[in-house]
mmCIF file with all atom_site columns, C-alpha atoms in Angstrom:
data_model
loop_
_atom_site.group_PDB
_atom_site.id
_atom_site.type_symbol
_atom_site.label_atom_id
_atom_site.label_alt_id
_atom_site.label_comp_id
_atom_site.label_asym_id
_atom_site.label_entity_id
_atom_site.label_seq_id
_atom_site.pdbx_PDB_ins_code
_atom_site.Cartn_x
_atom_site.Cartn_y
_atom_site.Cartn_z
_atom_site.occupancy
_atom_site.B_iso_or_equiv
_atom_site.pdbx_formal_charge
_atom_site.auth_seq_id
_atom_site.auth_comp_id
_atom_site.auth_asym_id
_atom_site.auth_atom_id
_atom_site.pdbx_PDB_model_num
ATOM 1   C CA . MET A 1 1   ? 8.354   -27.392 16.984  1.00 40.00 ? 1   MET A CA 1
ATOM 2   C CA . ALA A 1 2   ? 7.807   -24.515 14.552  1.00 48.00 ? 2   ALA A CA 1
ATOM 3   C CA . ASN A 1 3   ? 5.864   -25.018 11.364  1.00 54.00 ? 3   ASN A CA 1
ATOM 4   C CA . THR A 1 4   ? 8.247   -24.466 8.428   1.00 51.00 ? 4   THR A CA 1
ATOM 5   C CA . ASN A 1 5   ? 5.402   -23.082 6.312   1.00 64.00 ? 5   ASN A CA 1
ATOM 6   C CA . SER A 1 6   ? 4.214   -20.560 8.887   1.00 89.00 ? 6   SER A CA 1
ATOM 7   C CA . ARG A 1 7   ? 4.303   -16.901 7.999   1.00 93.00 ? 7   ARG A CA 1
ATOM 8   C CA . PRO A 1 8   ? 7.028   -14.927 9.824   1.00 95.00 ? 8   PRO A CA 1
ATOM 9   C CA . THR A 1 9   ? 5.857   -12.231 12.221  1.00 96.00 ? 9   THR A CA 1
ATOM 10  C CA . SER A 1 10  ? 7.677   -9.601  10.150  1.00 96.00 ? 10  SER A CA 1
ATOM 11  C CA . VAL A 1 11  ? 5.537   -10.469 7.108   1.00 97.00 ? 11  VAL A CA 1
ATOM 12  C CA . THR A 1 12  ? 2.345   -10.368 9.180   1.00 96.00 ? 12  THR A CA 1
ATOM 13  C CA . VAL A 1 13  ? 3.239   -6.952  10.621  1.00 97.00 ? 13  VAL A CA 1
ATOM 14  C CA . SER A 1 14  ? 4.157   -5.712  7.130   1.00 97.00 ? 14  SER A CA 1
ATOM 15  C CA . PHE A 1 15  ? 0.785   -6.956  5.865   1.00 97.00 ? 15  PHE A CA 1
ATOM 16  C CA . VAL A 1 16  ? -1.085  -5.074  8.610   1.00 97.00 ? 16  VAL A CA 1
ATOM 17  C CA . ILE A 1 17  ? 0.863   -1.868  7.940   1.00 97.00 ? 17  ILE A CA 1
ATOM 18  C CA . TRP A 1 18  ? 0.193   -2.139  4.189   1.00 96.00 ? 18  TRP A CA 1
ATOM 19  C CA . LEU A 1 19  ? -3.522  -2.650  4.901   1.00 96.00 ? 19  LEU A CA 1
ATOM 20  C CA . VAL A 1 20  ? -3.638  0.442   7.099   1.00 94.00 ? 20  VAL A CA 1
ATOM 21  C CA . VAL A 1 21  ? -1.786  2.517   4.494   1.00 91.00 ? 21  VAL A CA 1
ATOM 22  C CA . VAL A 1 22  ? -4.051  1.428   1.631   1.00 90.00 ? 22  VAL A CA 1
ATOM 23  C CA . LEU A 1 23  ? -7.215  1.974   3.675   1.00 89.00 ? 23  LEU A CA 1
ATOM 24  C CA . ALA A 1 24  ? -5.924  5.392   4.816   1.00 85.00 ? 24  ALA A CA 1
ATOM 25  C CA . ASN A 1 25  ? -5.266  6.320   1.184   1.00 80.00 ? 25  ASN A CA 1
ATOM 26  C CA . ILE A 1 26  ? -8.816  5.299   0.276   1.00 83.00 ? 26  ILE A CA 1
ATOM 27  C CA . LEU A 1 27  ? -10.177 7.369   3.156   1.00 83.00 ? 27  LEU A CA 1
ATOM 28  C CA . GLN A 1 28  ? -8.049  10.340  2.143   1.00 77.00 ? 28  GLN A CA 1
ATOM 29  C CA . GLY A 1 29  ? -9.373  10.052  -1.424  1.00 75.00 ? 29  GLY A CA 1
ATOM 30  C CA . ILE A 1 30  ? -12.966 9.969   -0.203  1.00 79.00 ? 30  ILE A CA 1
ATOM 31  C CA . ILE A 1 31  ? -12.361 13.009  1.990   1.00 78.00 ? 31  ILE A CA 1
ATOM 32  C CA . SER A 1 32  ? -10.726 14.873  -0.890  1.00 72.00 ? 32  SER A CA 1
ATOM 33  C CA . LEU A 1 33  ? -13.610 13.997  -3.194  1.00 74.00 ? 33  LEU A CA 1
ATOM 34  C CA . THR A 1 34  ? -16.315 15.046  -0.755  1.00 77.00 ? 34  THR A CA 1
ATOM 35  C CA . SER A 1 35  ? -14.585 18.194  0.480   1.00 71.00 ? 35  SER A CA 1
ATOM 36  C CA . GLY A 1 36  ? -14.493 19.974  -2.898  1.00 60.00 ? 36  GLY A CA 1
ATOM 37  C CA . SER A 1 37  ? -15.655 23.569  -2.850  1.00 47.00 ? 37  SER A CA 1
ATOM 38  C CA . SER A 1 38  ? -19.229 24.389  -3.847  1.00 46.00 ? 38  SER A CA 1
ATOM 39  C CA . SER A 1 39  ? -18.008 26.180  -6.977  1.00 49.00 ? 39  SER A CA 1
ATOM 40  C CA . ASP A 1 40  ? -16.304 22.970  -8.085  1.00 46.00 ? 40  ASP A CA 1
ATOM 41  C CA . VAL A 1 41  ? -19.444 20.966  -7.423  1.00 47.00 ? 41  VAL A CA 1
ATOM 42  C CA . ALA A 1 42  ? -21.567 23.439  -9.361  1.00 48.00 ? 42  ALA A CA 1
ATOM 43  C CA . SER A 1 43  ? -19.388 23.172  -12.431 1.00 53.00 ? 43  SER A CA 1
ATOM 44  C CA . SER A 1 44  ? -19.703 19.856  -14.251 1.00 51.00 ? 44  SER A CA 1
ATOM 45  C CA . VAL A 1 45  ? -16.451 20.565  -16.069 1.00 55.00 ? 45  VAL A CA 1
ATOM 46  C CA . GLY A 1 46  ? -14.670 20.980  -12.717 1.00 59.00 ? 46  GLY A CA 1
ATOM 47  C CA . THR A 1 47  ? -16.066 17.774  -11.206 1.00 63.00 ? 47  THR A CA 1
ATOM 48  C CA . ALA A 1 48  ? -15.400 15.428  -14.124 1.00 66.00 ? 48  ALA A CA 1
ATOM 49  C CA . PRO A 1 49  ? -11.620 15.259  -13.585 1.00 70.00 ? 49  PRO A CA 1
ATOM 50  C CA . LEU A 1 50  ? -12.125 15.059  -9.814  1.00 68.00 ? 50  LEU A CA 1
ATOM 51  C CA . ILE A 1 51  ? -14.571 12.154  -10.074 1.00 74.00 ? 51  ILE A CA 1
ATOM 52  C CA . GLY A 1 52  ? -12.477 10.435  -12.756 1.00 74.00 ? 52  GLY A CA 1
ATOM 53  C CA . GLY A 1 53  ? -9.385  10.745  -10.575 1.00 73.00 ? 53  GLY A CA 1
ATOM 54  C CA . ALA A 1 54  ? -11.267 9.370   -7.570  1.00 75.00 ? 54  ALA A CA 1
ATOM 55  C CA . ILE A 1 55  ? -12.524 6.369   -9.546  1.00 79.00 ? 55  ILE A CA 1
ATOM 56  C CA . PHE A 1 56  ? -9.026  5.717   -10.899 1.00 79.00 ? 56  PHE A CA 1
ATOM 57  C CA . ALA A 1 57  ? -7.544  5.978   -7.375  1.00 78.00 ? 57  ALA A CA 1
ATOM 58  C CA . PHE A 1 58  ? -10.205 3.596   -6.025  1.00 81.00 ? 58  PHE A CA 1
ATOM 59  C CA . ILE A 1 59  ? -9.440  1.017   -8.742  1.00 85.00 ? 59  ILE A CA 1
ATOM 60  C CA . LEU A 1 60  ? -5.713  1.300   -7.997  1.00 85.00 ? 60  LEU A CA 1
ATOM 61  C CA . ALA A 1 61  ? -6.419  0.863   -4.273  1.00 87.00 ? 61  ALA A CA 1
ATOM 62  C CA . VAL A 1 62  ? -8.396  -2.337  -4.928  1.00 88.00 ? 62  VAL A CA 1
ATOM 63  C CA . ILE A 1 63  ? -5.542  -3.681  -7.056  1.00 92.00 ? 63  ILE A CA 1
ATOM 64  C CA . GLU A 1 64  ? -3.070  -2.724  -4.341  1.00 93.00 ? 64  GLU A CA 1
ATOM 65  C CA . LEU A 1 65  ? -5.197  -4.535  -1.740  1.00 94.00 ? 65  LEU A CA 1
ATOM 66  C CA . ILE A 1 66  ? -5.116  -7.684  -3.869  1.00 96.00 ? 66  ILE A CA 1
ATOM 67  C CA . ILE A 1 67  ? -1.326  -7.397  -4.138  1.00 97.00 ? 67  ILE A CA 1
ATOM 68  C CA . VAL A 1 68  ? -1.020  -6.904  -0.359  1.00 97.00 ? 68  VAL A CA 1
ATOM 69  C CA . PHE A 1 69  ? -2.991  -10.111 0.249   1.00 97.00 ? 69  PHE A CA 1
ATOM 70  C CA . LYS A 1 70  ? -0.808  -11.979 -2.277  1.00 97.00 ? 70  LYS A CA 1
ATOM 71  C CA . MET A 1 71  ? 2.295   -10.731 -0.438  1.00 97.00 ? 71  MET A CA 1
ATOM 72  C CA . ARG A 1 72  ? 0.836   -12.038 2.822   1.00 96.00 ? 72  ARG A CA 1
ATOM 73  C CA . ASP A 1 73  ? 0.395   -15.417 1.136   1.00 96.00 ? 73  ASP A CA 1
ATOM 74  C CA . GLY A 1 74  ? 4.088   -15.508 0.214   1.00 95.00 ? 74  GLY A CA 1
ATOM 75  C CA . ARG A 1 75  ? 4.054   -14.470 -3.432  1.00 96.00 ? 75  ARG A CA 1
ATOM 76  C CA . ASN A 1 76  ? 7.468   -12.975 -4.195  1.00 96.00 ? 76  ASN A CA 1
ATOM 77  C CA . TRP A 1 77  ? 6.171   -11.075 -7.246  1.00 97.00 ? 77  TRP A CA 1
ATOM 78  C CA . ALA A 1 78  ? 3.767   -9.230  -4.919  1.00 97.00 ? 78  ALA A CA 1
ATOM 79  C CA . ARG A 1 79  ? 6.625   -8.347  -2.577  1.00 97.00 ? 79  ARG A CA 1
ATOM 80  C CA . ILE A 1 80  ? 8.552   -6.908  -5.535  1.00 97.00 ? 80  ILE A CA 1
ATOM 81  C CA . VAL A 1 81  ? 5.548   -4.900  -6.757  1.00 97.00 ? 81  VAL A CA 1
ATOM 82  C CA . LEU A 1 82  ? 4.972   -3.500  -3.256  1.00 96.00 ? 82  LEU A CA 1
ATOM 83  C CA . THR A 1 83  ? 8.656   -2.588  -3.029  1.00 96.00 ? 83  THR A CA 1
ATOM 84  C CA . VAL A 1 84  ? 8.372   -0.609  -6.272  1.00 95.00 ? 84  VAL A CA 1
ATOM 85  C CA . LEU A 1 85  ? 5.178   1.068   -5.008  1.00 91.00 ? 85  LEU A CA 1
ATOM 86  C CA . ALA A 1 86  ? 6.939   1.933   -1.751  1.00 92.00 ? 86  ALA A CA 1
ATOM 87  C CA . ILE A 1 87  ? 9.834   3.530   -3.620  1.00 91.00 ? 87  ILE A CA 1
ATOM 88  C CA . LEU A 1 88  ? 7.392   5.578   -5.694  1.00 88.00 ? 88  LEU A CA 1
ATOM 89  C CA . GLN A 1 89  ? 5.472   6.641   -2.575  1.00 85.00 ? 89  GLN A CA 1
ATOM 90  C CA . VAL A 1 90  ? 8.645   7.662   -0.731  1.00 83.00 ? 90  VAL A CA 1
ATOM 91  C CA . ILE A 1 91  ? 9.724   9.681   -3.781  1.00 86.00 ? 91  ILE A CA 1
ATOM 92  C CA . GLY A 1 92  ? 6.248   11.243  -3.831  1.00 79.00 ? 92  GLY A CA 1
ATOM 93  C CA . VAL A 1 93  ? 6.540   12.149  -0.151  1.00 71.00 ? 93  VAL A CA 1
ATOM 94  C CA . GLY A 1 94  ? 9.892   13.813  -0.861  1.00 69.00 ? 94  GLY A CA 1
ATOM 95  C CA . VAL A 1 95  ? 8.438   15.802  -3.747  1.00 69.00 ? 95  VAL A CA 1
ATOM 96  C CA . GLY A 1 96  ? 5.397   16.698  -1.631  1.00 66.00 ? 96  GLY A CA 1
ATOM 97  C CA . ALA A 1 97  ? 7.639   17.865  1.204   1.00 60.00 ? 97  ALA A CA 1
ATOM 98  C CA . ALA A 1 98  ? 9.542   20.106  -1.176  1.00 57.00 ? 98  ALA A CA 1
ATOM 99  C CA . SER A 1 99  ? 6.248   21.700  -2.177  1.00 58.00 ? 99  SER A CA 1
ATOM 100 C CA . GLY A 1 100 ? 4.880   22.061  1.359   1.00 58.00 ? 100 GLY A CA 1
ATOM 101 C CA . GLY A 1 101 ? 3.654   18.506  2.075   1.00 60.00 ? 101 GLY A CA 1
ATOM 102 C CA . ASN A 1 102 ? 1.665   17.566  5.158   1.00 66.00 ? 102 ASN A CA 1
ATOM 103 C CA . ALA A 1 103 ? 2.334   15.302  8.136   1.00 67.00 ? 103 ALA A CA 1
ATOM 104 C CA . PHE A 1 104 ? -0.095  12.683  6.787   1.00 67.00 ? 104 PHE A CA 1
ATOM 105 C CA . GLY A 1 105 ? 2.161   12.156  3.781   1.00 73.00 ? 105 GLY A CA 1
ATOM 106 C CA . TRP A 1 106 ? 5.234   11.794  5.985   1.00 79.00 ? 106 TRP A CA 1
ATOM 107 C CA . ILE A 1 107 ? 3.520   9.291   8.281   1.00 83.00 ? 107 ILE A CA 1
ATOM 108 C CA . GLY A 1 108 ? 2.362   7.251   5.281   1.00 82.00 ? 108 GLY A CA 1
ATOM 109 C CA . GLY A 1 109 ? 5.855   7.367   3.787   1.00 84.00 ? 109 GLY A CA 1
ATOM 110 C CA . VAL A 1 110 ? 7.466   6.147   6.996   1.00 89.00 ? 110 VAL A CA 1
ATOM 111 C CA . ALA A 1 111 ? 4.824   3.419   7.378   1.00 92.00 ? 111 ALA A CA 1
ATOM 112 C CA . VAL A 1 112 ? 5.436   2.179   3.831   1.00 93.00 ? 112 VAL A CA 1
ATOM 113 C CA . LEU A 1 113 ? 9.191   2.233   4.414   1.00 94.00 ? 113 LEU A CA 1
ATOM 114 C CA . VAL A 1 114 ? 8.822   0.159   7.601   1.00 96.00 ? 114 VAL A CA 1
ATOM 115 C CA . ALA A 1 115 ? 6.390   -2.263  5.889   1.00 96.00 ? 115 ALA A CA 1
ATOM 116 C CA . THR A 1 116 ? 8.829   -2.710  3.019   1.00 96.00 ? 116 THR A CA 1
ATOM 117 C CA . ILE A 1 117 ? 11.787  -3.402  5.301   1.00 96.00 ? 117 ILE A CA 1
ATOM 118 C CA . LEU A 1 118 ? 9.691   -5.948  7.229   1.00 97.00 ? 118 LEU A CA 1
ATOM 119 C CA . MET A 1 119 ? 9.060   -7.853  3.985   1.00 97.00 ? 119 MET A CA 1
ATOM 120 C CA . TYR A 1 120 ? 12.803  -8.637  3.847   1.00 96.00 ? 120 TYR A CA 1
ATOM 121 C CA . VAL A 1 121 ? 13.755  -9.422  7.495   1.00 95.00 ? 121 VAL A CA 1
ATOM 122 C CA . GLY A 1 122 ? 12.940  -11.953 10.198  1.00 86.00 ? 122 GLY A CA 1
ATOM 123 C CA . GLY A 1 123 ? 12.730  -15.056 8.042   1.00 92.00 ? 123 GLY A CA 1
ATOM 124 C CA . ALA A 1 124 ? 10.759  -13.315 5.311   1.00 95.00 ? 124 ALA A CA 1
ATOM 125 C CA . ASN A 1 125 ? 13.213  -14.185 2.546   1.00 94.00 ? 125 ASN A CA 1
ATOM 126 C CA . GLY A 1 126 ? 12.895  -17.891 3.286   1.00 93.00 ? 126 GLY A CA 1
ATOM 127 C CA . TYR A 1 127 ? 9.111   -17.574 3.454   1.00 95.00 ? 127 TYR A CA 1
ATOM 128 C CA . PHE A 1 128 ? 8.951   -16.009 -0.004  1.00 95.00 ? 128 PHE A CA 1
ATOM 129 C CA . ARG A 1 129 ? 11.408  -18.553 -1.445  1.00 91.00 ? 129 ARG A CA 1
ATOM 130 C CA . ARG A 1 130 ? 9.235   -21.467 -0.269  1.00 87.00 ? 130 ARG A CA 1
ATOM 131 C CA . ARG A 1 131 ? 6.159   -20.205 -2.100  1.00 69.00 ? 131 ARG A CA 1
#
Protein backbone atom coordinates (compact mmCIF):
# COMPACT_ATOMS: atom_id res chain seq x y z
CA MET A 1 0.00 0.00 0.00
CA ALA A 2 1.45 3.36 -1.04
CA ASN A 3 1.86 6.15 1.45
CA THR A 4 -0.43 9.02 0.40
CA ASN A 5 2.04 11.57 1.79
CA SER A 6 5.07 10.18 -0.03
CA ARG A 7 6.86 12.41 -2.48
CA PRO A 8 6.34 11.42 -6.15
CA THR A 9 9.40 10.27 -8.06
CA SER A 10 8.96 13.15 -10.51
CA VAL A 11 9.36 15.67 -7.66
CA THR A 12 12.43 13.86 -6.33
CA VAL A 13 14.06 13.83 -9.78
CA SER A 14 13.16 17.51 -10.25
CA PHE A 15 14.75 18.27 -6.88
CA VAL A 16 17.99 16.49 -7.86
CA ILE A 17 18.13 18.30 -11.21
CA TRP A 18 17.54 21.68 -9.51
CA LEU A 19 20.33 20.90 -7.02
CA VAL A 20 22.75 20.06 -9.82
CA VAL A 21 21.82 23.22 -11.74
CA VAL A 22 22.24 25.49 -8.71
CA LEU A 23 25.54 23.88 -7.71
CA ALA A 24 26.78 24.11 -11.32
CA ASN A 25 25.87 27.81 -11.36
CA ILE A 26 27.82 28.33 -8.14
CA LEU A 27 30.80 26.49 -9.61
CA GLN A 28 30.58 28.53 -12.81
CA GLY A 29 30.54 31.74 -10.75
CA ILE A 30 33.60 30.65 -8.78
CA ILE A 31 35.43 29.78 -12.00
CA SER A 32 34.49 33.12 -13.54
CA LEU A 33 35.64 34.97 -10.44
CA THR A 34 38.98 33.18 -10.21
CA SER A 35 39.74 33.21 -13.93
CA GLY A 36 39.83 37.01 -14.30
CA SER A 37 42.80 38.37 -16.20
CA SER A 38 45.80 39.68 -14.27
CA SER A 39 45.08 43.23 -15.43
CA ASP A 40 41.63 42.99 -13.85
CA VAL A 41 43.10 41.67 -10.62
CA ALA A 42 45.67 44.46 -10.53
CA SER A 43 43.04 47.14 -10.82
CA SER A 44 40.92 47.56 -7.70
CA VAL A 45 38.33 49.44 -9.72
CA GLY A 46 38.03 46.47 -12.10
CA THR A 47 37.67 43.87 -9.34
CA ALA A 48 35.07 45.65 -7.22
CA PRO A 49 32.16 45.01 -9.62
CA LEU A 50 33.40 41.46 -10.24
CA ILE A 51 33.58 40.64 -6.53
CA GLY A 52 30.28 42.41 -5.82
CA GLY A 53 28.60 40.45 -8.61
CA ALA A 54 30.05 37.19 -7.30
CA ILE A 55 28.81 37.88 -3.77
CA PHE A 56 25.37 38.81 -5.10
CA ALA A 57 25.26 35.63 -7.23
CA PHE A 58 26.32 33.52 -4.22
CA ILE A 59 23.55 35.02 -2.05
CA LEU A 60 21.00 34.37 -4.81
CA ALA A 61 22.25 30.78 -5.12
CA VAL A 62 21.79 30.19 -1.37
CA ILE A 63 18.25 31.58 -1.57
CA GLU A 64 17.57 29.39 -4.60
CA LEU A 65 18.85 26.34 -2.70
CA ILE A 66 16.45 27.10 0.14
CA ILE A 67 13.59 27.38 -2.36
CA VAL A 68 14.60 24.07 -3.99
CA PHE A 69 14.45 22.32 -0.61
CA LYS A 70 11.04 23.89 0.10
CA MET A 71 9.80 22.60 -3.27
CA ARG A 72 11.03 19.12 -2.35
CA ASP A 73 9.01 19.39 0.86
CA GLY A 74 5.84 20.13 -1.12
CA ARG A 75 5.53 23.90 -0.81
CA ASN A 76 3.53 25.10 -3.81
CA TRP A 77 4.85 28.68 -3.50
CA ALA A 78 8.37 27.29 -4.00
CA ARG A 79 7.25 25.40 -7.10
CA ILE A 80 5.81 28.65 -8.50
CA VAL A 81 8.99 30.61 -7.72
CA LEU A 82 11.14 27.93 -9.38
CA THR A 83 8.84 27.99 -12.42
CA VAL A 84 9.37 31.75 -12.74
CA LEU A 85 13.14 31.29 -12.32
CA ALA A 86 13.10 28.58 -14.98
CA ILE A 87 11.28 30.86 -17.42
CA LEU A 88 13.82 33.61 -16.78
CA GLN A 89 16.72 31.18 -17.24
CA VAL A 90 15.31 29.80 -20.50
CA ILE A 91 14.84 33.37 -21.76
CA GLY A 92 18.43 34.09 -20.70
CA VAL A 93 19.66 31.03 -22.60
CA GLY A 94 17.82 32.26 -25.70
CA VAL A 95 19.35 35.72 -25.40
CA GLY A 96 22.78 34.17 -24.75
CA ALA A 97 22.42 31.96 -27.82
CA ALA A 98 21.61 34.97 -29.95
CA SER A 99 24.84 36.58 -28.75
CA GLY A 100 27.01 33.48 -29.17
CA GLY A 101 26.12 31.48 -26.04
CA ASN A 102 27.92 28.31 -24.99
CA ALA A 103 26.86 24.68 -24.63
CA PHE A 104 26.91 24.97 -20.82
CA GLY A 105 24.08 27.50 -20.99
CA TRP A 106 22.04 25.26 -23.28
CA ILE A 107 22.53 22.22 -21.06
CA GLY A 108 21.50 24.23 -17.99
CA GLY A 109 18.47 25.58 -19.83
CA VAL A 110 17.33 22.11 -20.88
CA ALA A 111 17.93 20.77 -17.36
CA VAL A 112 15.83 23.55 -15.82
CA LEU A 113 13.09 22.96 -18.38
CA VAL A 114 13.00 19.23 -17.56
CA ALA A 115 13.08 19.93 -13.79
CA THR A 116 10.19 22.36 -14.17
CA ILE A 117 8.07 19.92 -16.18
CA LEU A 118 8.74 17.21 -13.58
CA MET A 119 7.31 19.49 -10.87
CA TYR A 120 3.91 19.23 -12.60
CA VAL A 121 3.65 15.55 -13.68
CA GLY A 122 3.53 12.10 -12.11
CA GLY A 123 1.36 12.90 -9.11
CA ALA A 124 3.20 16.13 -8.35
CA ASN A 125 0.08 18.30 -8.47
CA GLY A 126 -1.60 16.20 -5.79
CA TYR A 127 1.57 16.24 -3.70
CA PHE A 128 1.71 20.04 -3.74
CA ARG A 129 -2.03 20.34 -3.03
CA ARG A 130 -1.70 18.18 0.11
CA ARG A 131 0.95 20.42 1.65
